[in-house]
Structures are given as C-alpha cells and as structure tokens.
Amino acid sequence: MKTALIVTGLPASGKTTVARKISRSLSWPLLDKDDFLEALYDRHGVSDWAARKRLSRQSDVLFQHAACKLDHVVLVSHWRPSPDDPSGTPTEWLHHSFDHIAELHCSCTAKTAADRFLTRKRHPGHMDADRPSDLLFLQFERLETLYPLFPRNSFTIDTETTLYQTQLLAQVRALLTNR
C-alpha cells in the first residue's frame, strides 16, 4: 500500500526538522520540496519574483514525480492550504498517488514562525530578505487557521518548543496504522 506522511505547517514551523527525525526513525525516504527548488535556483539563478515563482512551480512537478515513484515516503513542503491560494505546493495529486495519506501538522504561533523565518538563513533564491516583516506576520496569521489540511487523519504537534520530541514517534506510528 503506497503511503505518504506529509508534514505540514507554517513556513519556519519546524517541518523539516521534524520530518528528518521521523524519516530516520521510520527508515523512510524523505523528500523536501526545498531541495528540488534550491537545485533549480543553483542551475538557473533567480533574478526576480517572477523567476522565483516559475522555479517554484517547476520544483513542485519534480517533487511530485519523485514522490510518486516511492511506496512510502515522508514529504515536507509549504503545502497549499487552499485551492484558491497560489502559494505553496498543491495537494490534489496526493489522493491520486497514494493509498494512505497521514498528516503530521507542526503548529506554532504566527509570531513564532515569523520570528524564525526572519532570522533563519536559507538559499538566497528564496528571497526571504525581500519580504516585509509586518506583511509576513499577517500572512502567517491567516495561514495558521487553515491547518491541518487532512483533519481526519492528522496529528498536530506543538513546535513552539522541543518538548514534543519524546512522544512523537509513537504517535506517528499510530497515525500511520490508522486506515
């Protein structure tokens, strides 16, 4: 049975950190959309927001193709929380590609995510430094109300601190066996 554990949450909510731990613990492959995107940044360069957006959509396609080749996988991205939202990785393809989808939602406040976002260092192609902090906070505040994406088979962890880590693996295993 093809199974995907998708890790969701606001940008800078701890998705990649959590996904790496889970992937190692389950011995499942991990695909992070940013890895695909940053490879495209390196190959093509990013001159403006239009180029960045175009490369982001291309990386969505590469990410999806790689995921579909796997029987079980941990997937991390800034998933599109609404079909009307042009930002984020689309989710529609997941139901067509996997028999079972479980969601691990990383939850922190919009303020925490915005503070982390503004202080983290990522590939310059993301153009993070060009994002106004006040607008970023408002965007995150709106987005945080749209998670989890698949509430029927999801588990939410509070990533404000690292206290969540002790019980995480047992809870993820239970989520994956819930069909």
One Martini backbone bead per residue (centre of mass of N, CA, C, O) as a GRO file, in nm:
protein
  179
    1MET     BB    1   0.093   0.039   0.026
    2LYS     BB    2   0.073   0.360  -0.047
    3THR     BB    3   0.263   0.598   0.160
    4ALA     BB    4   0.205   0.923   0.316
    5LEU     BB    5   0.389   1.163   0.500
    6ILE     BB    6   0.277   1.473   0.583
    7VAL     BB    7   0.433   1.789   0.641
    8THR     BB    8   0.296   2.058   0.820
    9GLY     BB    9   0.294   2.420   0.801
   10LEU     BB   10   0.442   2.679   0.861
   11PRO     BB   11   0.678   2.864   0.799
   12ALA     BB   12   0.911   2.782   1.042
   13SER     BB   13   0.770   2.530   1.225
   14GLY     BB   14   0.964   2.250   1.182
   15LYS     BB   15   0.929   2.042   0.948
   16THR     BB   16   1.216   1.943   0.871
   17THR     BB   17   1.310   1.850   1.146
   18VAL     BB   18   1.083   1.645   1.191
   19ALA     BB   19   1.110   1.481   0.926
   20ARG     BB   20   1.394   1.373   0.978
   21LYS     BB   21   1.332   1.212   1.231
   22ILE     BB   22   1.111   1.031   1.110
   23SER     BB   23   1.262   0.912   0.874
   24ARG     BB   24   1.480   0.773   1.041
   25SER     BB   25   1.290   0.604   1.229
   26LEU     BB   26   1.137   0.461   0.970
   27SER     BB   27   1.313   0.430   0.711
   28TRP     BB   28   1.235   0.673   0.526
   29PRO     BB   29   1.200   0.866   0.281
   30LEU     BB   30   1.296   1.207   0.203
   31LEU     BB   31   1.103   1.487   0.080
   32ASP     BB   32   1.211   1.818  -0.011
   33LYS     BB   33   1.119   2.077  -0.194
   34ASP     BB   34   1.369   2.265  -0.144
   35ASP     BB   35   1.575   2.085  -0.287
   36PHE     BB   36   1.460   2.128  -0.570
   37LEU     BB   37   1.459   2.438  -0.572
   38GLU     BB   38   1.766   2.491  -0.512
   39ALA     BB   39   1.867   2.350  -0.767
   40LEU     BB   40   1.731   2.554  -0.959
   41TYR     BB   41   1.870   2.804  -0.859
   42ASP     BB   42   2.158   2.708  -0.932
   43ARG     BB   43   2.101   2.660  -1.240
   44HIS     BB   44   1.927   2.953  -1.307
   45GLY     BB   45   1.857   3.148  -1.116
   46VAL     BB   46   1.751   3.466  -0.947
   47SER     BB   47   1.603   3.787  -1.033
   48ASP     BB   48   1.294   3.741  -0.949
   49TRP     BB   49   0.972   3.669  -0.861
   50ALA     BB   50   0.893   3.529  -1.125
   51ALA     BB   51   1.126   3.324  -1.127
   52ARG     BB   52   1.070   3.201  -0.854
   53LYS     BB   53   0.784   3.099  -0.918
   54ARG     BB   54   0.856   2.921  -1.160
   55LEU     BB   55   1.054   2.734  -1.001
   56SER     BB   56   0.848   2.638  -0.795
   57ARG     BB   57   0.661   2.491  -0.996
   58GLN     BB   58   0.879   2.300  -1.104
   59SER     BB   59   0.941   2.167  -0.827
   60ASP     BB   60   0.665   2.041  -0.787
   61VAL     BB   61   0.691   1.837  -1.019
   62LEU     BB   62   0.948   1.692  -0.922
   63PHE     BB   63   0.842   1.612  -0.645
   64GLN     BB   64   0.603   1.445  -0.743
   65HIS     BB   65   0.756   1.237  -0.916
   66ALA     BB   66   0.933   1.127  -0.688
   67ALA     BB   67   0.703   1.038  -0.496
   68CYS     BB   68   0.551   0.835  -0.698
   69LYS     BB   69   0.800   0.618  -0.686
   70LEU     BB   70   0.704   0.564  -0.395
   71ASP     BB   71   0.569   0.366  -0.132
   72HIS     BB   72   0.724   0.538   0.094
   73VAL     BB   73   0.688   0.873   0.250
   74VAL     BB   74   0.835   1.180   0.337
   75LEU     BB   75   0.669   1.501   0.318
   76VAL     BB   76   0.801   1.835   0.253
   77SER     BB   77   0.620   2.149   0.275
   78HIS     BB   78   0.447   2.423   0.152
   79TRP     BB   79   0.135   2.373   0.162
   80ARG     BB   80  -0.162   2.416   0.011
   81PRO     BB   81  -0.445   2.522   0.200
   82SER     BB   82  -0.570   2.633  -0.080
   83PRO     BB   83  -0.690   2.643  -0.401
   84ASP     BB   84  -0.682   2.976  -0.396
   85ASP     BB   85  -0.379   2.945  -0.332
   86PRO     BB   86  -0.074   3.015  -0.501
   87SER     BB   87   0.069   2.917  -0.256
   88GLY     BB   88   0.233   2.641  -0.272
   89THR     BB   89   0.182   2.307  -0.262
   90PRO     BB   90   0.002   2.096  -0.401
   91THR     BB   91  -0.257   1.827  -0.307
   92GLU     BB   92  -0.432   1.667  -0.517
   93TRP     BB   93  -0.225   1.430  -0.600
   94LEU     BB   94  -0.215   1.251  -0.346
   95HIS     BB   95  -0.486   1.080  -0.384
   96HIS     BB   96  -0.376   0.953  -0.665
   97SER     BB   97  -0.083   0.831  -0.539
   98PHE     BB   98  -0.216   0.736  -0.257
   99ASP     BB   99  -0.367   0.520  -0.026
  100HIS     BB  100  -0.209   0.671   0.216
  101ILE     BB  101  -0.268   0.958   0.432
  102ALA     BB  102  -0.061   1.140   0.652
  103GLU     BB  103  -0.061   1.398   0.910
  104LEU     BB  104   0.192   1.630   1.022
  105HIS     BB  105   0.138   1.900   1.235
  106CYS     BB  106   0.309   2.203   1.268
  107SER     BB  107   0.270   2.404   1.562
  108CYS     BB  108   0.263   2.762   1.564
  109THR     BB  109   0.288   3.070   1.587
  110ALA     BB  110   0.305   3.336   1.385
  111LYS     BB  111   0.528   3.476   1.542
  112THR     BB  112   0.730   3.247   1.557
  113ALA     BB  113   0.753   3.197   1.254
  114ALA     BB  114   0.840   3.485   1.175
  115ASP     BB  115   1.093   3.499   1.350
  116ARG     BB  116   1.233   3.256   1.222
  117PHE     BB  117   1.223   3.345   0.928
  118LEU     BB  118   1.394   3.619   0.975
  119THR     BB  119   1.660   3.440   1.099
  120ARG     BB  120   1.701   3.257   0.881
  121LYS     BB  121   1.912   3.057   0.662
  122ARG     BB  122   1.890   3.065   0.313
  123HIS     BB  123   1.859   3.056   0.012
  124PRO     BB  124   1.859   3.340  -0.186
  125GLY     BB  125   1.623   3.249  -0.385
  126HIS     BB  126   1.385   3.299  -0.176
  127MET     BB  127   1.384   3.606  -0.083
  128ASP     BB  128   1.343   3.670   0.230
  129ALA     BB  129   1.457   3.972   0.262
  130ASP     BB  130   1.200   4.089   0.078
  131ARG     BB  131   1.015   4.053   0.328
  132PRO     BB  132   0.783   4.197   0.504
  133SER     BB  133   0.720   4.154   0.835
  134ASP     BB  134   0.422   4.250   0.860
  135LEU     BB  135   0.312   4.074   0.623
  136LEU     BB  136   0.409   3.802   0.721
  137PHE     BB  137   0.242   3.786   0.977
  138LEU     BB  138  -0.037   3.810   0.838
  139GLN     BB  139  -0.006   3.561   0.663
  140PHE     BB  140   0.038   3.357   0.896
  141GLU     BB  141  -0.226   3.414   1.044
  142ARG     BB  142  -0.405   3.309   0.815
  143LEU     BB  143  -0.277   3.023   0.770
  144GLU     BB  144  -0.311   2.889   1.061
  145THR     BB  145  -0.632   2.833   1.008
  146LEU     BB  146  -0.578   2.595   0.764
  147TYR     BB  147  -0.498   2.394   0.982
  148PRO     BB  148  -0.530   2.108   0.889
  149LEU     BB  149  -0.573   1.943   0.580
  150PHE     BB  150  -0.627   1.631   0.716
  151PRO     BB  151  -0.814   1.582   0.991
  152ARG     BB  152  -0.881   1.266   0.985
  153ASN     BB  153  -0.539   1.215   0.941
  154SER     BB  154  -0.414   1.371   1.208
  155PHE     BB  155  -0.131   1.536   1.372
  156THR     BB  156  -0.054   1.758   1.637
  157ILE     BB  157   0.227   1.967   1.698
  158ASP     BB  158   0.414   2.152   1.925
  159THR     BB  159   0.680   2.385   1.802
  160GLU     BB  160   0.769   2.598   2.017
  161THR     BB  161   0.916   2.350   2.122
  162THR     BB  162   1.101   2.038   2.211
  163LEU     BB  163   0.894   1.856   2.384
  164TYR     BB  164   0.758   1.674   2.153
  165GLN     BB  165   0.980   1.442   2.095
  166THR     BB  166   0.914   1.196   2.284
  167GLN     BB  167   0.612   1.107   2.146
  168LEU     BB  168   0.620   1.116   1.834
  169LEU     BB  169   0.666   0.831   1.712
  170ALA     BB  170   0.421   0.685   1.835
  171GLN     BB  171   0.209   0.874   1.701
  172VAL     BB  172   0.289   0.821   1.407
  173ARG     BB  173   0.245   0.517   1.400
  174ALA     BB  174  -0.057   0.535   1.465
  175LEU     BB  175  -0.135   0.705   1.217
  176LEU     BB  176  -0.031   0.496   0.998
  177THR     BB  177  -0.237   0.260   1.104
  178ASN     BB  178  -0.467   0.450   1.035
  179ARG     BB  179  -0.735   0.365   0.792
   0.00000   0.00000   0.00000
